[in-house]
C-alpha atoms as one frame of an Amber mdcrd trajectory, in Angstrom:
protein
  77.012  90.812  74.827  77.712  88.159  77.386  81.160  88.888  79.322  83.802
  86.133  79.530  83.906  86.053  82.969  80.365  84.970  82.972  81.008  81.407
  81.343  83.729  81.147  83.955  81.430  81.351  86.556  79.126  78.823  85.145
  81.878  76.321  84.484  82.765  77.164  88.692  79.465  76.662  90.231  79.293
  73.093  90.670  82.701  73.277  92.183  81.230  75.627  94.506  77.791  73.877
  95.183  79.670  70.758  96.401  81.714  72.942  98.672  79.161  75.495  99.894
  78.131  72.664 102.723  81.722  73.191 104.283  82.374  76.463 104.631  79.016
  76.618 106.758  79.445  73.533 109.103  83.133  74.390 109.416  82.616  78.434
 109.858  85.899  78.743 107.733  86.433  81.281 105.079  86.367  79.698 101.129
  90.247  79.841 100.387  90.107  77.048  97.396  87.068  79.035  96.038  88.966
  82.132  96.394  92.215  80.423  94.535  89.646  79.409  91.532  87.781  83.086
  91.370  91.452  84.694  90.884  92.460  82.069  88.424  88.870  82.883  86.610
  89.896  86.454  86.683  86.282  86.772  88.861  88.059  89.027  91.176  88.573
  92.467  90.665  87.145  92.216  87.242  85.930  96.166  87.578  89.160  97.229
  88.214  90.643  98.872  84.608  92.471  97.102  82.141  95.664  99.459  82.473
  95.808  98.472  85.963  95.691  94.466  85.570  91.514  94.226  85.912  89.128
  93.215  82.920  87.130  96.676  83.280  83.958  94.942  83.379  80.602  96.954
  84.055  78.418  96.759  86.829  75.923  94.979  85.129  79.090  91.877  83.920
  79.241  91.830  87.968  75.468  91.224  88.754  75.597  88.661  86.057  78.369
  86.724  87.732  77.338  87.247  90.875  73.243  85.675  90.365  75.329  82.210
  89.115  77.231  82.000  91.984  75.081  83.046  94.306  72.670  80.020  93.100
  75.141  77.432  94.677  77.147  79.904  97.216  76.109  82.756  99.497  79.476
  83.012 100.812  81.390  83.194  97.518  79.265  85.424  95.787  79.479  88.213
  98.754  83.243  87.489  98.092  82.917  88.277  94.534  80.208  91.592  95.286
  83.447  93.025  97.636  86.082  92.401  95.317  84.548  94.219  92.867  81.874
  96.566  94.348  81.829  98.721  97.288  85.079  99.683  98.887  87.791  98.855
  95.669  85.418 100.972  93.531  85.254 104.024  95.594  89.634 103.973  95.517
  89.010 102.960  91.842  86.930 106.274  91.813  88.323 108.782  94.294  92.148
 107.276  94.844  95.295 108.530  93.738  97.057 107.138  91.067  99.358 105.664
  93.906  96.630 104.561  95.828  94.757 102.551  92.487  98.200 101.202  91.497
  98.654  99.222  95.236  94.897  98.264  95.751  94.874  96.920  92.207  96.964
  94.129  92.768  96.137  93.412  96.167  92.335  92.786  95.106  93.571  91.023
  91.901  95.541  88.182  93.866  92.145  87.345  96.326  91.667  89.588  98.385
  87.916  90.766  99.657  88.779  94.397 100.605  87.011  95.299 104.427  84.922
  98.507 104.367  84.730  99.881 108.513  81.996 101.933 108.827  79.800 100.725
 111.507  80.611 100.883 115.195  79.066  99.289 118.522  76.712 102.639 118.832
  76.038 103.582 115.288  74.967 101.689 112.942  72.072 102.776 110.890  73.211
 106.023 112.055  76.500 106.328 110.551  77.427 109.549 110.787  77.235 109.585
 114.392  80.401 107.365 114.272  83.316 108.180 117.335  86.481 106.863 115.489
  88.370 109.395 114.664  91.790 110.336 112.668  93.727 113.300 113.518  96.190
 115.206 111.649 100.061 114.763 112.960 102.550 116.097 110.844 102.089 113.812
 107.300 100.118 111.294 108.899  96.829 110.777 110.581  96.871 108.663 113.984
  93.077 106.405 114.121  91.222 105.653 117.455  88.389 104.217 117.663  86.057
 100.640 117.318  84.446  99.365 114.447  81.585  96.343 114.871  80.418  93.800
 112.167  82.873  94.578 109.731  82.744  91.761 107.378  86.175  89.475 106.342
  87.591  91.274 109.480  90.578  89.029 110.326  90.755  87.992 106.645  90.974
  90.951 104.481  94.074  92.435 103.436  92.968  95.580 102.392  90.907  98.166
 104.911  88.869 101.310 104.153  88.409 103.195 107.390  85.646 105.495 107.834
  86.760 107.990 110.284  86.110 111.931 111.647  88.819 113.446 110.363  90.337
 116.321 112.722  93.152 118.730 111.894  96.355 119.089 114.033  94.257 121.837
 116.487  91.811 118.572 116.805  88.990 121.061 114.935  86.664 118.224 113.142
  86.936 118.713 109.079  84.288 116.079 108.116  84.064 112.397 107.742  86.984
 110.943 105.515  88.240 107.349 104.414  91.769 105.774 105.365  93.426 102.617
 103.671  94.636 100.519 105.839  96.834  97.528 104.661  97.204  94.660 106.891
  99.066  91.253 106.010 100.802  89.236 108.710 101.453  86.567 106.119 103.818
  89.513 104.644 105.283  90.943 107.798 102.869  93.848 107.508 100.994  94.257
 110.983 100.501  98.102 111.633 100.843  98.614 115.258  97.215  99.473 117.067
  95.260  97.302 114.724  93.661  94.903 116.677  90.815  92.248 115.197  89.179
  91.852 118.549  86.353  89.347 118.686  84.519  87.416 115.937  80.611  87.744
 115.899  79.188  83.770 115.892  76.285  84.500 113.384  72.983  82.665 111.728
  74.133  82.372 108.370  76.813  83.500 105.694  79.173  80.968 109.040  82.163
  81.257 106.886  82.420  84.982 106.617  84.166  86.725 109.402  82.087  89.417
 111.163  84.617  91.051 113.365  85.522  93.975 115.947  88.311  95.870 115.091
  90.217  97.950 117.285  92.302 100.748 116.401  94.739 102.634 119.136  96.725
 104.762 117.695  96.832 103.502 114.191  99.171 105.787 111.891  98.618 106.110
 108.642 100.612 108.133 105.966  98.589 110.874 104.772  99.126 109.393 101.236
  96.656 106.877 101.983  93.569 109.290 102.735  91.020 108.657  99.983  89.910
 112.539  99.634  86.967 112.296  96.896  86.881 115.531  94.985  84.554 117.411
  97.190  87.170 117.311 100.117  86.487 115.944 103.384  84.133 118.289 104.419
  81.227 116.557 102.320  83.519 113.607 101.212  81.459 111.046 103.382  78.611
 111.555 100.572  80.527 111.185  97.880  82.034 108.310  99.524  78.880 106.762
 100.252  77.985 107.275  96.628  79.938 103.761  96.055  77.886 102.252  98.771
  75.360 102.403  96.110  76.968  99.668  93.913  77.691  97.419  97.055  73.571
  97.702  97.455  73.217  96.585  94.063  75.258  93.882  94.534  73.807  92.577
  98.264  70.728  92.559  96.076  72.134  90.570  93.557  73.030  88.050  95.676
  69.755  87.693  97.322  68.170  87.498  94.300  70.735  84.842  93.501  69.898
  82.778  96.422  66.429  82.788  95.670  66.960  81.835  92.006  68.897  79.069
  93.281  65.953  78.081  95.748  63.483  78.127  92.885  65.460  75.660  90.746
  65.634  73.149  93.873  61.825  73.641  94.210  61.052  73.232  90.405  63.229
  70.063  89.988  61.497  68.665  93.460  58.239  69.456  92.089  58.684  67.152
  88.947  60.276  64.347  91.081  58.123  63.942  94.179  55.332  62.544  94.084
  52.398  61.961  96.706  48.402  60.580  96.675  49.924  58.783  93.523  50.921
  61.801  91.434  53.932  64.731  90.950  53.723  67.411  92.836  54.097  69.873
  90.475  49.996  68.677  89.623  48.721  70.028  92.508  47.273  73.607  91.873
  48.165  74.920  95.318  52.041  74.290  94.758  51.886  75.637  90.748  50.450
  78.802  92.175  53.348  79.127  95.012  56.196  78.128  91.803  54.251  81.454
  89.354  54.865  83.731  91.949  58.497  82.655  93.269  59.023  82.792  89.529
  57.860  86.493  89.109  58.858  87.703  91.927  62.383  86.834  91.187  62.403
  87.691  87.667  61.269  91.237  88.867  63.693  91.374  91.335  66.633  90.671
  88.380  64.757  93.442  86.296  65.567  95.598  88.872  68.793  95.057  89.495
  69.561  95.124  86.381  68.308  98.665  85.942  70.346  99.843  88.902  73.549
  98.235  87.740  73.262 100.357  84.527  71.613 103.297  86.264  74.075 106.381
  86.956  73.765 109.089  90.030  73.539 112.926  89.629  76.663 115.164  88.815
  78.251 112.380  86.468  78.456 109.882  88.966  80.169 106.356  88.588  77.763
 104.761  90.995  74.576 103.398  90.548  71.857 106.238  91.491  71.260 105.972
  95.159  67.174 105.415  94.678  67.030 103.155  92.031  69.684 100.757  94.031
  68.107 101.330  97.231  64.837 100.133  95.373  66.155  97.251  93.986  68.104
  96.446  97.663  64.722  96.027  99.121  62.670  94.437  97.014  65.281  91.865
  96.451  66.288  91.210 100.300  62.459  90.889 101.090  61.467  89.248  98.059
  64.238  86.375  98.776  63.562  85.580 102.186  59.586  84.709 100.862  61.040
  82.881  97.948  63.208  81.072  99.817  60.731  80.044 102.283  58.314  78.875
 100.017  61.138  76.749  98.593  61.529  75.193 101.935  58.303  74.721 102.785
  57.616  72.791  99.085  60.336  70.114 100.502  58.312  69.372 103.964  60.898
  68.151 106.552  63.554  67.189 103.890  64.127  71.070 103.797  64.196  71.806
 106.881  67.293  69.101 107.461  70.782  69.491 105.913  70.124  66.788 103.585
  69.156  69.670 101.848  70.832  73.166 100.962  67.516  75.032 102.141  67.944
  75.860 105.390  71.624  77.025 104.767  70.458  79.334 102.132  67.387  80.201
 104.463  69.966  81.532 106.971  72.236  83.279 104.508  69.639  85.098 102.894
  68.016  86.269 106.001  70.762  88.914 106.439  70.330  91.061 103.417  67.443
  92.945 104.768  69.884  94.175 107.734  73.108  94.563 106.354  74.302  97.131
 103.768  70.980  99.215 104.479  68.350  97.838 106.676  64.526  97.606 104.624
  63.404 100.476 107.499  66.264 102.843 106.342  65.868 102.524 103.043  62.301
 102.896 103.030  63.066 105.837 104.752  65.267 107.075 101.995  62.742 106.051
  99.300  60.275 107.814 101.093  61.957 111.611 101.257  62.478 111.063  97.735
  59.218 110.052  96.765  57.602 112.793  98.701  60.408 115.460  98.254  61.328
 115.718 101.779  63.643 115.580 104.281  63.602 112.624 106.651  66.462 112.963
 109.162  65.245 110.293 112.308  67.138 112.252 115.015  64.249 113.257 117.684
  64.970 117.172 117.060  65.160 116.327 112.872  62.994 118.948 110.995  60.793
 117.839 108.337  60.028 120.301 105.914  56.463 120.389 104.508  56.363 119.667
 100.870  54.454 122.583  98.519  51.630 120.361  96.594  50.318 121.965  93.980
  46.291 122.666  94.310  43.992 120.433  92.111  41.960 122.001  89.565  38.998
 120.592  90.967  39.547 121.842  94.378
């Protein structure tokens, strides 16, 4: 059954199409888009019913997300944040307090900021410095966070951080919200949005460094999953899993969106006095941009609806990372080929090509490079570990004997 909010993205997208073109040139963030997704009821539309949201699925999200994505890189990562990733871990792990103040926040625009990543770990997460120590009934955060996307615009902040107890003994890796609003008056002393990165594509989405000296936060606003902080930074990266799904999503979305340009150039250009779309060459390049995307929506589809171990609320971790890959890789080709179909016409901005060219060239870095999750699909596959520390031990899998041998 198609969700409502699906025909209210459709209705959006040409709105968006004709704007996409500014937010790039201009490197500004898409406000008026954002003021039409809340009216749509776009954003936030996982969040439950009791707490203002629609309680849509996963798989009403990845729906949504492949329209807009079609005409708008930028708004569609807006959407995948506001209703993926960082809001669903507090919708998951948070406090009844903590759901009932996100809620809102997320419902009236705003793309909440997940800070994981710093200058020297990235891939490597766990090997993050920032830490959060224990003072009386708060925690006080030091530390830097890199690439940290809406940095600057986002409202609402979920700080990865090593947690340490008054003594300063480490407890694990924990998450911190961390509301900031100058609009509002609210401007927590030691936050500090530092630098914004100038990047290739996706110009209208801040990619900032975030400082945090002495940052206090109430210990009210610790999101403690259920396993404690000691291995809270899995369960917390369990909802990564449904932000992979949905950087998929809109790769695959962008590369939809470059197919349709391709097909309807096809049928109107012609050369040596016929369409294009007769020459075998091009129909050939249009089957397999076709499949390849229609795979890549198969699965994604499968992850959105997919579940992890132990009752989980999050996709399963392989099946997204899967799905991840094979999109982001699959998109970039796709999208190139689309290009390439349009001669130097696509390689100019009389065309939305190249801008969708640059966007989509991220999602095989960010949210889980193609190397790490290969890596991840790997150990699973083979039933190993794969930890990519120099002094990481491998152990060797037990393979069962042939009967022929």
């Amino acid at each position: 059954m198609t969700h409502p909010a699906l025909a209210n993205a459709r209705a959006l997208a040409p709105i968006f199409a004709e704007r996409a073109h500014r937010w790039d040139s201009d490197r500004t963030y898409c406000w008026d888009n954002i003021a039409d997704l809340v009216d749509a009821r776009i954003m936030g539309m996982t969040i439950p019913k009791e707490l203002g949201g629609l309680g849509a699925s996963y798989l009403d999200v990845v729906e949504v997300v492949e329209v807009i994505a079609k005409v708008c890189t930028l708004t569609a990562r807006v959407v995948v944040e506001a209703n993926m990733g960082g809001i669903s871990a507090v919708m998951a792990y948070g406090t009844d307090a903590q759901r009932a103040f996100c809620a809102p926040i997320v419902l009236a625009g705003d793309k909440p900021a997940i800070c994981i990543t710093e200058p020297e770990a990235g891939s490597a997460a766990t090997e993050m410095h920032t830490t959060a120590r224990k003072r009386g009934n708060t925690y006080v955060i030091n530390g830097t966070k890199h690439w940290i996307t809406g940095g600057g615009v986002s409202k609402l902040h979920l700080i990865f951080a090593r947690v340490l107890d008054e003594a300063g003994v480490e407890l694990g890796i924990g998450g911190f919200i961390v509301h900031v609003d100058p609009d509002a008056g609210v401007s927590p002393n030691g936050f500090t949005v530092v630098s914004r990165e100038r990047t290739m594509g996706l110009r209208g989405m801040p990619e900032a460094e975030l400082r945090f000296e002495n940052l206090v936060v109430h210990q009210d606003m610790a999101l403690v999953p259920p396993s404690g902080f000691r291995r809270g930074f899995a369960d917390l990266m369990n909802a990564y899993n449904s932000q992979r799904v949905g950087a998929g999503t809109i790769a695959m979305g962008v590369a939809a969106g470059a197919l349709d340009h391709a097909k309807a150039y096809l049928l109107e250009r012609q050369q040596f006095g016929r369409p294009l779309a007769e020459f075998q060459g091009l129909q050939w390049m249009i089957a397999d941009m076709d499949t390849q995307v229609h795979a890549a929506r198969l699965m994604l589809h499968d992850a959105a609806t997919s579940r992890g171990p132990n009752d989980s609320q999050f996709p399963d971790m392989m099946t997204a990372a899967r799905a991840k890959l094979f999109a982001s890789e699959m998109a970039i080709k796709v999208v190139n080929d689309a290009l390439q179909m349009f001669g130097a016409r696509g390689y100019s901005e009389q065309e939305p090509l190249e801008r969708m060219y640059r966007d989509v060239r991220m999602f095989t870095i960010g949210g889980g490079t193609a190397q790490i999750l290969r890596t991840q699909i790997a150990g699973s596959v083979l039933g190993i570990r794969t930890p990519q520390t120099r002094d990481g031990y491998v152990a060797k899998p037990t393979v069962p004997r042939l009967a022929a041998e």
